[in-house]
Structures are given as C-alpha cells and as structure tokens.
CSV table of C-alpha atoms in Angstrom, one decimal:
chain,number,residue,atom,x,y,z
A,1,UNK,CA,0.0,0.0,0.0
A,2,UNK,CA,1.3,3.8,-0.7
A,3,UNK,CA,2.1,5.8,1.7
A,4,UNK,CA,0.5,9.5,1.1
A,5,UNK,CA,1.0,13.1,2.0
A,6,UNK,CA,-1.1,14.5,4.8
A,7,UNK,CA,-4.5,16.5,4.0
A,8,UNK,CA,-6.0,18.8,6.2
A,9,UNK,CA,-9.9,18.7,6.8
A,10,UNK,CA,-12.0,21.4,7.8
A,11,UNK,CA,-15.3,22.1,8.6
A,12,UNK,CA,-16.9,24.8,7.1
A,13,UNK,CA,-20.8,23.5,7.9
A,14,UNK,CA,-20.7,22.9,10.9
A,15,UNK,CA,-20.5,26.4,12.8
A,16,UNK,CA,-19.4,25.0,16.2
A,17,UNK,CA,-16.1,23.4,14.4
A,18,UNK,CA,-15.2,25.9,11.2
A,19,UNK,CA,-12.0,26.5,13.8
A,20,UNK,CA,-10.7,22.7,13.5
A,21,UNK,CA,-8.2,21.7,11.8
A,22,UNK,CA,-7.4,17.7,11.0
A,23,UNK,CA,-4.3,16.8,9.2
A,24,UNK,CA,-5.0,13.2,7.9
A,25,UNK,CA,-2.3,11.0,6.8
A,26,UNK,CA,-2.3,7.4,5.9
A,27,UNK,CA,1.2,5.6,6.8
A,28,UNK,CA,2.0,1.6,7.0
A,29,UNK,CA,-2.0,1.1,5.8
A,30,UNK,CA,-2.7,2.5,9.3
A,31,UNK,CA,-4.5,6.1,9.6
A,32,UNK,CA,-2.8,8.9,11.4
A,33,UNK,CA,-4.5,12.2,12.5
A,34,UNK,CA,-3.6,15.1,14.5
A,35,UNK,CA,-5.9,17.7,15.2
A,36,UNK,CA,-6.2,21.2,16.7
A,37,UNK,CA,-8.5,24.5,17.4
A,38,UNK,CA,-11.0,25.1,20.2
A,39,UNK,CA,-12.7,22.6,21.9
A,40,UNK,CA,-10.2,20.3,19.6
A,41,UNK,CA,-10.1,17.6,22.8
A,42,UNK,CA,-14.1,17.2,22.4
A,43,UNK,CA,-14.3,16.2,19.0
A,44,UNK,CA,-11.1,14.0,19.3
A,45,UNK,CA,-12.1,10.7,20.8
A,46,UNK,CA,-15.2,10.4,18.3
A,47,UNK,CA,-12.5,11.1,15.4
A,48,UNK,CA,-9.9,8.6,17.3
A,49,UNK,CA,-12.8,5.8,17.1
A,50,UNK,CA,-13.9,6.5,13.5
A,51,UNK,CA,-10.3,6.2,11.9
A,52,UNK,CA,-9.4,3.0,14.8
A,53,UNK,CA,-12.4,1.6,12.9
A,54,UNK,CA,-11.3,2.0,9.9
A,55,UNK,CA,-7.6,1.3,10.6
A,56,UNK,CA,-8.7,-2.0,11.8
A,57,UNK,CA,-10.7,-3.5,8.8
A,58,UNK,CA,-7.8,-2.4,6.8
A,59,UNK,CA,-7.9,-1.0,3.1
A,60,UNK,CA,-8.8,-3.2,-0.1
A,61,UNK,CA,-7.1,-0.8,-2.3
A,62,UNK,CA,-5.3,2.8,-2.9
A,63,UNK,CA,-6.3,5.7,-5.2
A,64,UNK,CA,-3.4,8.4,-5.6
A,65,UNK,CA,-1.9,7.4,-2.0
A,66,UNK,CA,-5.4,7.2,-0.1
A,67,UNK,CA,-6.5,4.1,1.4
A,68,UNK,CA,-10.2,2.6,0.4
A,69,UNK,CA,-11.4,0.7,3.0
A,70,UNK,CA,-15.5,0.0,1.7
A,71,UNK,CA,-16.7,0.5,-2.0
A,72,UNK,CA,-19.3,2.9,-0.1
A,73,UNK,CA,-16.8,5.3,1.2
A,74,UNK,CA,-14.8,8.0,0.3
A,75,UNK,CA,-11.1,7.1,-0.1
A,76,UNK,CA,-9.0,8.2,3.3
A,77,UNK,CA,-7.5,11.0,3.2
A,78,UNK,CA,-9.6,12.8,0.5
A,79,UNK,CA,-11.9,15.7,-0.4
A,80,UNK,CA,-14.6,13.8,-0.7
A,81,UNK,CA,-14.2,11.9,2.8
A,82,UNK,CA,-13.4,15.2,4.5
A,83,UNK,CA,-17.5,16.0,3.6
A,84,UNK,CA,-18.5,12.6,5.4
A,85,UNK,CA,-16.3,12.7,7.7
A,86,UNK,CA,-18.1,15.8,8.2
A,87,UNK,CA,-21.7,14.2,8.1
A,88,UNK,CA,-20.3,11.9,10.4
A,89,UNK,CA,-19.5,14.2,13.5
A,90,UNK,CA,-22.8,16.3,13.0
A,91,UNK,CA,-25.0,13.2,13.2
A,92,UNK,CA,-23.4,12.1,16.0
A,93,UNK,CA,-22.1,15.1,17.7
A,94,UNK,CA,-24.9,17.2,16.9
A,95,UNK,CA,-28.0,15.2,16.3
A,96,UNK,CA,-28.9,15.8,12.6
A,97,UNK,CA,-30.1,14.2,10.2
A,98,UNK,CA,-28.2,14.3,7.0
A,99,UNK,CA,-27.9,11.4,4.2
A,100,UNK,CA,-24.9,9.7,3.4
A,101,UNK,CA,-25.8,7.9,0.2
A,102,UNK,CA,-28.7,8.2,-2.7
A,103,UNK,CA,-29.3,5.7,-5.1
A,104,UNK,CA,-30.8,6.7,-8.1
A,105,UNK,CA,-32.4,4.7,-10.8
A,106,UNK,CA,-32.2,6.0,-14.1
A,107,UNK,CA,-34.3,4.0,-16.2
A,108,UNK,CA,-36.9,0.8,-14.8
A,109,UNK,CA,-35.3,-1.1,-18.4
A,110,UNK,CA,-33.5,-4.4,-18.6
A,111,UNK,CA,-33.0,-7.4,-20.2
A,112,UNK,CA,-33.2,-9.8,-18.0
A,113,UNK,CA,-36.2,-11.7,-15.8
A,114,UNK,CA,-35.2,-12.2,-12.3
A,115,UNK,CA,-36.9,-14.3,-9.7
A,116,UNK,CA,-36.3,-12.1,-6.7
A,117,UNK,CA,-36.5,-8.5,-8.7
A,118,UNK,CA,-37.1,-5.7,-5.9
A,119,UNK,CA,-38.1,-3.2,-8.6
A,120,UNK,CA,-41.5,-1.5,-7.3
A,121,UNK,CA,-44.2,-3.4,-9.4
A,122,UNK,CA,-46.3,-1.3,-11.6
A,123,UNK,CA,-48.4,-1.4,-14.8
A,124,UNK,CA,-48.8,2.6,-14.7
A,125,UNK,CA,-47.5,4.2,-17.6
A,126,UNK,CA,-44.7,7.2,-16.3
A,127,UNK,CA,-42.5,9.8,-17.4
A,128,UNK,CA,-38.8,8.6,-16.8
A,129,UNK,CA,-36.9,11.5,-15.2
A,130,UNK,CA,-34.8,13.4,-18.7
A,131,UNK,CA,-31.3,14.0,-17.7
A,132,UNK,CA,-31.7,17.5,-16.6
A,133,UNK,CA,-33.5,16.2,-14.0
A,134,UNK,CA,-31.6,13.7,-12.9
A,135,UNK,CA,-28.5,16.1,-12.7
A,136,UNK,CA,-30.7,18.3,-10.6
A,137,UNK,CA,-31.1,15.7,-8.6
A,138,UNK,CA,-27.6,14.9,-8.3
A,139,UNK,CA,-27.0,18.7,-7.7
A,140,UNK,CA,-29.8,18.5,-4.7
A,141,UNK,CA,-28.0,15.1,-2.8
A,142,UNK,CA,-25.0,17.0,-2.9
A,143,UNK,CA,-26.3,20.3,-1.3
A,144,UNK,CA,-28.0,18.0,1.3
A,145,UNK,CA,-24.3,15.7,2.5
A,146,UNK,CA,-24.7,12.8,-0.2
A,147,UNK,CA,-21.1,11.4,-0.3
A,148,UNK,CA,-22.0,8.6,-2.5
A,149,UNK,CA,-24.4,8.5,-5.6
A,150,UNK,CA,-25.3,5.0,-6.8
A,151,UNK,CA,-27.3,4.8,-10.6
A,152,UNK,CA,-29.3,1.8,-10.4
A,153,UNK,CA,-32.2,0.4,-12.4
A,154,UNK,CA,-33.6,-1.5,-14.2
A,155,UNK,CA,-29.9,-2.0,-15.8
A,156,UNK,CA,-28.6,1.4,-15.7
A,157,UNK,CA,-26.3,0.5,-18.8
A,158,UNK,CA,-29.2,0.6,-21.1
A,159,UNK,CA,-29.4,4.7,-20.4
A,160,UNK,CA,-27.6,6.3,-22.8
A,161,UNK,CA,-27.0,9.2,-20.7
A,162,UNK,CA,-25.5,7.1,-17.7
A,163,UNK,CA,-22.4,9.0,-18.7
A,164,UNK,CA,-23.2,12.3,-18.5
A,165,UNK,CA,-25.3,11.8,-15.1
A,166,UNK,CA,-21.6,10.2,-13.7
A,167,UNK,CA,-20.0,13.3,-15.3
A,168,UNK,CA,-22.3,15.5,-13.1
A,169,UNK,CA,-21.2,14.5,-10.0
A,170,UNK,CA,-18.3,16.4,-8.2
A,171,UNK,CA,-14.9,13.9,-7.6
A,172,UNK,CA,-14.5,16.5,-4.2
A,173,UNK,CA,-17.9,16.0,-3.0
A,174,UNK,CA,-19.0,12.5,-3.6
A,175,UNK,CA,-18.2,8.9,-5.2
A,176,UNK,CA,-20.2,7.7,-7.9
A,177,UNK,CA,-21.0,4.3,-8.4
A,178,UNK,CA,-22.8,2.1,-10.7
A,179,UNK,CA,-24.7,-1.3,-10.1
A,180,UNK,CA,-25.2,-3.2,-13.2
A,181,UNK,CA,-25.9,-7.0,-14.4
A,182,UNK,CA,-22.9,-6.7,-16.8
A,183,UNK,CA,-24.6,-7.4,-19.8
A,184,UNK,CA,-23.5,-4.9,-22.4
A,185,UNK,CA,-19.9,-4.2,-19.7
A,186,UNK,CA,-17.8,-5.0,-22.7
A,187,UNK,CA,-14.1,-2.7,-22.9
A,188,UNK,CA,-15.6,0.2,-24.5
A,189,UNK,CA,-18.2,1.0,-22.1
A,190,UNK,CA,-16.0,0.0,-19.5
A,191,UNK,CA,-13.7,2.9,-20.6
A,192,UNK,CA,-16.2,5.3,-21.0
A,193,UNK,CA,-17.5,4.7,-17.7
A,194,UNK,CA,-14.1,5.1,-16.1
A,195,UNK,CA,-13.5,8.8,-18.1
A,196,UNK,CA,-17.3,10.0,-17.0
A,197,UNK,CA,-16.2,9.7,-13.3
A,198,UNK,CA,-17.1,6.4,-12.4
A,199,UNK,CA,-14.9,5.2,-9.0
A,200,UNK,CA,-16.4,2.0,-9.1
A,201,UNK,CA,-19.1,-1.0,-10.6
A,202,UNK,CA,-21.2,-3.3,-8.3
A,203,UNK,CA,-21.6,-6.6,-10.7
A,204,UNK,CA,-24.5,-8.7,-9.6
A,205,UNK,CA,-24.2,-12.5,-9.0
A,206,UNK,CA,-26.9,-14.2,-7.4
A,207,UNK,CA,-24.4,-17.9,-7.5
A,208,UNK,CA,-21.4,-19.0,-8.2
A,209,UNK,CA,-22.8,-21.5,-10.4
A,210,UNK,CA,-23.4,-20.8,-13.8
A,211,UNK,CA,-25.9,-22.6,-14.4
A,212,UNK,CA,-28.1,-21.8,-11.1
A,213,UNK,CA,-27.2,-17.7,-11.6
A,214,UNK,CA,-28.2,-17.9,-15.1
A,215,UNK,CA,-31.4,-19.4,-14.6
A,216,UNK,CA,-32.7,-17.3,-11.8
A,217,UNK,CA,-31.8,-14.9,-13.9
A,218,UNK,CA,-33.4,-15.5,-16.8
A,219,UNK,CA,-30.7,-15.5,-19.2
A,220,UNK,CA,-28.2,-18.2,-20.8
A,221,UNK,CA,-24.5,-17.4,-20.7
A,222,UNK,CA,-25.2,-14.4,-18.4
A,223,UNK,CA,-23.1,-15.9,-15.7
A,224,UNK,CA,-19.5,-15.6,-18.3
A,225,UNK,CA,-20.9,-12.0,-18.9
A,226,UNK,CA,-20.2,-11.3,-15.2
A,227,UNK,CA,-16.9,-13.0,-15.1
A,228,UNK,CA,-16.0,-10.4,-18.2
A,229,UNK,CA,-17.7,-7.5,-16.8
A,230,UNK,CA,-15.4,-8.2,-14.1
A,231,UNK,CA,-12.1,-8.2,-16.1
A,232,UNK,CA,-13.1,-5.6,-18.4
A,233,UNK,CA,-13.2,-3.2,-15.1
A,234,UNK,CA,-10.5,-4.2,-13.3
A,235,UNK,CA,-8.2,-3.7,-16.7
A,236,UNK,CA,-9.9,0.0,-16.8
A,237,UNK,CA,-8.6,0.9,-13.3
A,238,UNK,CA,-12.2,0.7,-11.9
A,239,UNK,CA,-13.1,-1.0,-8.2
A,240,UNK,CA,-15.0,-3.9,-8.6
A,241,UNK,CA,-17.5,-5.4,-6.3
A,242,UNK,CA,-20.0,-8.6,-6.4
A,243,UNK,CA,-23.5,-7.9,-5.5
A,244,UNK,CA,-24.9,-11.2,-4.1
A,245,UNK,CA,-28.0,-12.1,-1.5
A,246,UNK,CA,-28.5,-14.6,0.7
A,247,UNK,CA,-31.1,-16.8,1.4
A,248,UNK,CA,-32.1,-19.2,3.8
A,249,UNK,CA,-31.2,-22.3,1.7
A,250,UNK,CA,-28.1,-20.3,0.3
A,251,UNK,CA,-26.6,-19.9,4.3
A,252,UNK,CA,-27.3,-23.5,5.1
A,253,UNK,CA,-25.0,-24.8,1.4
A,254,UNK,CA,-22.5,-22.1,2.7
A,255,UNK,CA,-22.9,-20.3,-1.0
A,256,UNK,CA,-20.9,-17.3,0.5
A,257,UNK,CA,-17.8,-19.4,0.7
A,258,UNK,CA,-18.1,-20.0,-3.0
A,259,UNK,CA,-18.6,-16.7,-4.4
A,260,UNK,CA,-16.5,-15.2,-1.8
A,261,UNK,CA,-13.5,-17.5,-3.2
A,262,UNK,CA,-14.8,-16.6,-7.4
A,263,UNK,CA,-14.2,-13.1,-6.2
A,264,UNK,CA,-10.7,-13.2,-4.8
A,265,UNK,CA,-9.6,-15.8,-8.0
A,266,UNK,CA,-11.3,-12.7,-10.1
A,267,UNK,CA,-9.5,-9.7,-8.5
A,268,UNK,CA,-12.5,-8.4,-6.8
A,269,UNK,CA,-12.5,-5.8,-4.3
A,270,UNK,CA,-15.7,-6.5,-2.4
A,271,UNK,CA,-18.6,-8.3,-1.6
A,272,UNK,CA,-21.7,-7.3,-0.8
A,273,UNK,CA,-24.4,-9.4,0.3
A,274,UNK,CA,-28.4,-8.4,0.9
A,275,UNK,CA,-30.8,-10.0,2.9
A,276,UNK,CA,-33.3,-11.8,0.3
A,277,UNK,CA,-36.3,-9.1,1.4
A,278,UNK,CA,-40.1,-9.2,0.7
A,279,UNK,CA,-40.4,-6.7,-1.9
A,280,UNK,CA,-41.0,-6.7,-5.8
A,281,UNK,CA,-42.0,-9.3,-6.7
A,282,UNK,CA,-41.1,-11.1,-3.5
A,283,UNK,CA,-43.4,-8.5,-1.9
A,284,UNK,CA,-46.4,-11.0,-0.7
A,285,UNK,CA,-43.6,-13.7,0.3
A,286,UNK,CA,-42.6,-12.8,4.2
A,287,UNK,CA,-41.6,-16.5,4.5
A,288,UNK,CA,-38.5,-16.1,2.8
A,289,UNK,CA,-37.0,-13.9,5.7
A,290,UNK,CA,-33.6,-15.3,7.0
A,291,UNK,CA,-34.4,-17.0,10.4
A,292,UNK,CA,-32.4,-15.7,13.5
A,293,UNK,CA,-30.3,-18.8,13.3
A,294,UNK,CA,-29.7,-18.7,9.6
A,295,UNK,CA,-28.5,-14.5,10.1
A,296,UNK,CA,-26.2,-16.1,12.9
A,297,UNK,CA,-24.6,-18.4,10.9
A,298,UNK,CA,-24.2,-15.9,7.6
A,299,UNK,CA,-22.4,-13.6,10.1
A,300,UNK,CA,-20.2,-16.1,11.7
A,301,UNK,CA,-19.2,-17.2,7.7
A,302,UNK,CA,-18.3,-13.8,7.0
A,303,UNK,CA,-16.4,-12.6,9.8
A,304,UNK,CA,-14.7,-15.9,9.0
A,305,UNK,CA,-13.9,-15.5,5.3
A,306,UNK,CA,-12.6,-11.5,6.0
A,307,UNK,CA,-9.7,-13.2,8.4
A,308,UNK,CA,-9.1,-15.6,5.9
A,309,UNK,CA,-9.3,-13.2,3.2
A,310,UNK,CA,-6.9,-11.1,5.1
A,311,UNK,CA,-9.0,-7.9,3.9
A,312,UNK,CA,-9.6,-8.9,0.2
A,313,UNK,CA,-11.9,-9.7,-1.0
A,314,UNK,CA,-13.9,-8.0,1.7
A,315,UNK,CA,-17.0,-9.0,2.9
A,316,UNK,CA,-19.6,-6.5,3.9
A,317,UNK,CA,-23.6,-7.8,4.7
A,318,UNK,CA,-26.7,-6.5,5.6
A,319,UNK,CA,-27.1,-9.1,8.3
A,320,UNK,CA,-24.1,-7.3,9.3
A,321,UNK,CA,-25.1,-4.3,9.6
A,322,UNK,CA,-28.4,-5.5,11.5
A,323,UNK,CA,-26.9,-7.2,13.9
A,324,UNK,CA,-26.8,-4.6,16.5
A,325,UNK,CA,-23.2,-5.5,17.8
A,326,UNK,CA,-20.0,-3.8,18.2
A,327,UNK,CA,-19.2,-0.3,15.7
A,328,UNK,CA,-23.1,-1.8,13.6
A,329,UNK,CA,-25.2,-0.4,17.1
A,330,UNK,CA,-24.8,2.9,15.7
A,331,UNK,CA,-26.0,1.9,12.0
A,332,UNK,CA,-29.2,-0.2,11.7
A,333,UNK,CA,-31.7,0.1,9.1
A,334,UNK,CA,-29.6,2.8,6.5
A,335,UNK,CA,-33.4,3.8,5.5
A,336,UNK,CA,-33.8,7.5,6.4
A,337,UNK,CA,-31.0,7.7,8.2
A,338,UNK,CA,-28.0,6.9,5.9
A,339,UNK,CA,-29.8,6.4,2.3
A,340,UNK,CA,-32.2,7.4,0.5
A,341,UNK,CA,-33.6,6.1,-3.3
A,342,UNK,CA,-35.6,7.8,-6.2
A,343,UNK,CA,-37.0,5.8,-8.7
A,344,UNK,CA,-36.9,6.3,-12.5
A,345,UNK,CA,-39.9,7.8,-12.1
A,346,UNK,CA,-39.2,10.3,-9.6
A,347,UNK,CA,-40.5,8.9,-6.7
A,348,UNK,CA,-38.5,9.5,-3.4
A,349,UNK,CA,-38.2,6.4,-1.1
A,350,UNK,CA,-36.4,5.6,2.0
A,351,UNK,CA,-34.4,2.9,0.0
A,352,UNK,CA,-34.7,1.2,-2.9
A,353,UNK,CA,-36.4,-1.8,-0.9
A,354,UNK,CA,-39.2,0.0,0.4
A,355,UNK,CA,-42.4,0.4,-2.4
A,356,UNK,CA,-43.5,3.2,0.0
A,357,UNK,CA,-43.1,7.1,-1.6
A,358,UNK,CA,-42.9,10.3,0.3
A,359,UNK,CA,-43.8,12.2,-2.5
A,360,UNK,CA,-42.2,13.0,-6.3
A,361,UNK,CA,-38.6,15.4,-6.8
A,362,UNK,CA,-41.1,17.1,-9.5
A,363,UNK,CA,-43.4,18.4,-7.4
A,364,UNK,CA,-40.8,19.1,-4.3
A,365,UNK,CA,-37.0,19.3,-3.8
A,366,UNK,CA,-35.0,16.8,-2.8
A,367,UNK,CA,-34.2,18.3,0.7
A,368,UNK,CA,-37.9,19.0,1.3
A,369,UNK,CA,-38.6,15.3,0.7
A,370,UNK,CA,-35.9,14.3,3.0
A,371,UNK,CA,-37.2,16.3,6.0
A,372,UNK,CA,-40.7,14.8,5.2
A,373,UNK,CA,-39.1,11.2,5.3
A,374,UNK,CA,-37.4,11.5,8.6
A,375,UNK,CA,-40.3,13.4,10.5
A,376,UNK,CA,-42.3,10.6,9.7
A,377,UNK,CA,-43.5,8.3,12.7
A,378,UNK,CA,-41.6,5.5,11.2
A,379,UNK,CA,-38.5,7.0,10.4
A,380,UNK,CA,-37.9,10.0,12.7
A,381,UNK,CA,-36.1,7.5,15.0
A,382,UNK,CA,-33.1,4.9,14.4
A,383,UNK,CA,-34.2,1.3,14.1
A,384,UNK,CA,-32.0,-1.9,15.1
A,385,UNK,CA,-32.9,-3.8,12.0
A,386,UNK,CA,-34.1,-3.7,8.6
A,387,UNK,CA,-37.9,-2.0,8.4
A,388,UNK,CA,-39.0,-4.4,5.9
A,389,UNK,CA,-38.0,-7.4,7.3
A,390,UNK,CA,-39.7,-6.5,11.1
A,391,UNK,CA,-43.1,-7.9,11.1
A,392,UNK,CA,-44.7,-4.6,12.7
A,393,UNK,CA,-43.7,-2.2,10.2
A,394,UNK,CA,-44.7,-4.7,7.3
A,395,UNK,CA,-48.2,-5.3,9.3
A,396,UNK,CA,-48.8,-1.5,9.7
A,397,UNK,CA,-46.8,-0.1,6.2
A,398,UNK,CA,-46.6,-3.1,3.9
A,399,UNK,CA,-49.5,-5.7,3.8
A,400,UNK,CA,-52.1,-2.5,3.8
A,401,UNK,CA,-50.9,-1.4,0.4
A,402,UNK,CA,-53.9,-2.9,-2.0
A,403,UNK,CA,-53.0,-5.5,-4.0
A,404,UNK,CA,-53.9,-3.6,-7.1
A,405,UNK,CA,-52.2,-0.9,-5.6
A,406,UNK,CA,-49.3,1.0,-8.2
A,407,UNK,CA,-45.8,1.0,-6.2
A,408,UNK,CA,-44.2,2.7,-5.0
A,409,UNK,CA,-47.4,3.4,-2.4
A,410,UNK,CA,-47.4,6.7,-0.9
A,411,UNK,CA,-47.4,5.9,2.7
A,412,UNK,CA,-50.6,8.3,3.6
A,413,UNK,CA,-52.6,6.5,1.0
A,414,UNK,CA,-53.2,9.5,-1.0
C-alpha cells in the first residue's frame, strides 16, 4: 500500500467546528491524525474511534496514496471523505439528520427476468426522469451531504446518458458508483465509464454457479458476462465489487464461501451481500425472511472469510449491519437515516427496498422530501434492524398497500 501526503480537513458547515483543523495522513495502511483548534479535545475521541475503525478492517485498495477501506466510502484522506467525515460528527455530535448515500435509478429497463426482482411493481404508464432532471437531482443530494451516488435500475447501462449523469457528479464531494448485471460491460463501455467519473461497478451474482445464476436470472450465458464485466473493469482501473444475497437455503449450502472465493480468483474488491427481502415481486412472500439462526450463521461465515481473506476480497452484509453489535449499534436500518432512493420515475423512497413514496422530486425538492421522510412516525427515529423485514412495520406499512395498488405506495394513502 502507498504511503500519502497528509490532508488537512475542515469544517466549514458545521459552525461550532469551522475553527478545527485535521491533518489526515495514511502511513503503513494504518491512519494517522492530528488535530487542533477550540474545543479540539471534544471532538477528538469520536474522530480517534472512526479512523481505529477503519484502521482496523484495513484498506482493499489505494487511489493516488489514499487508502479505500469500503466500495461505499470515500477514499481516506480525500476531499470527498473530509465531507463525510463531516456528516459523520454532526450526526453524532450534533444530532442531525443528513444522508450519506442516494441511489438513483435511471431507467426501470433491462434485459433480463429475475426471480427475486425488488423493482416497485407497476403497470402505470410514467415519465422517466430526462437527464436534466436527474443532474438536478444529483445537484440536490450534494447540497444535502450525499457522499455517494449509486445509478441503479432496471440495468442502468441501457441509459444512454449514464455518462453524463456520472460526469455531473463532483470527484471533491462524492463517489459515484454504478450497479449493473454486466450485460453490455464490454471494454468500450468500460472505458467510457471510467473517463465520465465512475470510482467504481457493483456486478450482480446471485451464485457462483453458472448454471443456477443464469437461470434465476433468466438468461443463458449471463453468468461468463459477469466473469468479463469483471475483467473488463479491473483492466480499466475501476473498483469492482460482487453484488450477491442470501437466502435461507443459500446460508445453510455455505454459498458465501463459494462466491466469496470466485471473487478473490477474479481480482474483486468487495462483496456485498443483501438480505433476500419481501419486496417486488417477493413482496407478498414474508416467508423467505432469513431466520435468527440462519442470520447467525451468515455472520459467523463472513467474519470468517474477512480473516481468511486477510481484507480482500472484503466482505460486507446486511445481516451485518443489522446485527446490532460492536461499531453496527450505531448503524441499523440505513433507510432514512444513511440512504435514501428515487425511482426512474421520480419517486422518493427511503431505499430502494421499500415500495413506500414520500412524495415526487417534481413536485418538491430533494431536501424538502428528505425532511418529510425522517419526521415521519416510522423513520424520525433509528431502528436496530431492517424496516422491511420487522413484522410490525410490514403489518402497519406493507401488507395494507392494496394488491392492485401501483408501487411505490405513498405511505398516507393518497
């Protein structure tokens, strides 16, 4: 790992600390900070415990002599992290609310048929947001925090101004990232990706067998797509992640192992596995919840294959993040209090999960929408776990929606 010059970060938005200075340096893949100004011995055990953290899970890769320890965040030291690192001490210093991460779809398209799809289902016939209002949009996360803006679909490839919506958002300010089924990743696109602004591609792979993934799927010969999508990025420079789930029968076989060891023969940087959720067209299916036992023994798996892995590939899950131990007490459910998602349509939703909306980005601005999501009796508080997979909020939110109901649902009915 490089070894990079110090950067100082400062906090211009947050009045009580526009006097702090942080030098950041990274040095032996270990961060070092030093920091000074008024009231500097206040702010420094939170800052001690963040980069600890951080220090400890140890980086998957360097970007011009910064360390990246998650696909999700920033690169340490850098401009971009100095604005989360930011968001980081007012939500926890100061109590507010203010969103790490948007994902934004920018077109409900794609080729392929999946089983488990968690796009909103709907047979009404919408406007797709125009790229001027998806840079607006962009624009918006940014004023609010965002650090990290993630273009989903649908298959985000298939929008032919994916580019330009990359190009629009600001290296300083934010990572941008793209999560895609690799069909259509061939070097070319790759490329142009990579010059648009792209720091990174989440590649889905539901199993590490061919067959299995390209059934589920519904697509033959999808499954060596990935494995090129995969190559074709790493050649480009590009961080590469896996996007996998688990399931109940996929804990019990161990599947995690596999794919986890198909991503290190690959080169990949990262794992990320979701909780299969009741949603799309999984929505009426709340029996395909992970058990309690099962989410035991996917975390036990994982903390297993990140020792063994040494770091890389790493292995981040939702379960994870759930689980309610150690540095995750102070996560939870991301929904409205990390994340947010807009649809291709416009809709604003507390993630992409979630087939409740809070209203359109048309008829309100993203901020406005925001404070309407977290003043909401179901999100003005932190929850342990995932909303959608706790049996009260799906009896109170989720199984009221009608069945002929068009999703996303706004949540007063209206």
């Amino acid at each position: 790992m490089e070894t990079g010059m110090p950067m100082t970060y400062r906090f211009p938005n947050t009045p009580k600390m526009k006097d702090i200075s942080l030098q950041v340096e990274v040095r032996n893949q270990k961060i070092w900070f030093s920091i000074s100004g008024p009231r500097s011995f206040y702010y420094a055990p939170l800052i001690w415990y963040y980069f600890r953290w951080h220090s400890g899970l140890g980086p998957i890769a360097t970007r011009n002599g910064a360390n990246v320890y998650s696909l999700y965040i920033p690169p340490i030291p850098s401009e971009a992290h100095n604005r989360q690192l930011e968001v980081f001490l007012d939500i926890w210093l100061f109590k507010k609310r203010i969103p790490y991460a948007v994902t934004i779809s920018v077109t409900n398209k794609c080729q392929l048929n999946c089983l488990h799809c968690s796009l909103p289902q709907s047979t009404a016939k919408k406007q797709p947001l125009s790229l001027p209002e998806v840079k607006r949009i962009v624009a918006e996360c940014i004023d609010l925090g965002v650090t990290n803006i993630t273009f989903t679909g649908g298959e985000p490839l298939l929008e032919p101004g994916l580019e330009e919506c990359l190009a629009a958002v600001p290296a300083d300010k934010a990572v941008a990232q793209v999560f895609s089924n690799a069909v259509g990743l061939d070097p070319e696109r790759v490329a142009s990706l990579k010059k648009a602004g792209a720091s990174c591609i989440h590649i889905s792979l539901d199993s590490p067998d061919a067959e299995e993934h390209d059934r589920w799927r519904g697509r033959k010969g999808l499954f060596e797509m990935v494995e090129r999508g995969v190559k074709n990025a790493l050649r480009e420079g590009l961080l590469v992640g896996l996007s996998t789930y688990a399931t109940n029968e996929s804990i019990a076989s161990k599947k995690l192992s596999r794919v986890s060891a198909l991503a290190a023969e690959w080169g990949v940087h990262e794992v990320s596995v979701f909780d299969v959720i009741p949603t799309g067209r999984l929505l009426r299916r709340p029996d395909v919840m992970i058990t309690k036992t099962n989410r035991r023994m996917l975390l036990r798996e994982a903390r297993l294959l990140n020792r063994q892995n040494r770091g890389r590939p790493r292995i981040v899950t939702q379960s994870w993040t759930n689980s309610g131990k150690g540095f995750t007490r102070f996560l939870g459910c991301l929904a409205a209090i990390y994340q947010f998602h807009i649809t291709a349509f416009g809709d604003f939703m507390p993630c992409d999960f979630t087939p409740l909306s809070f209203g359109n980005i048309r008829a309100h601005s993203v901020k406005d929408l925001w404070q309407k999501l977290v003043q909401h009796p179901a999100y003005c508080r932190r929850s342990h776990s995932c909303r959608m997979q706790d049996p009260g909020f799906r009896k109170t939110y989720i199984d009221s929606i009608p069945q002929d109901a068009d999703l996303p649902y706004n949540i007063n009915g209206e």
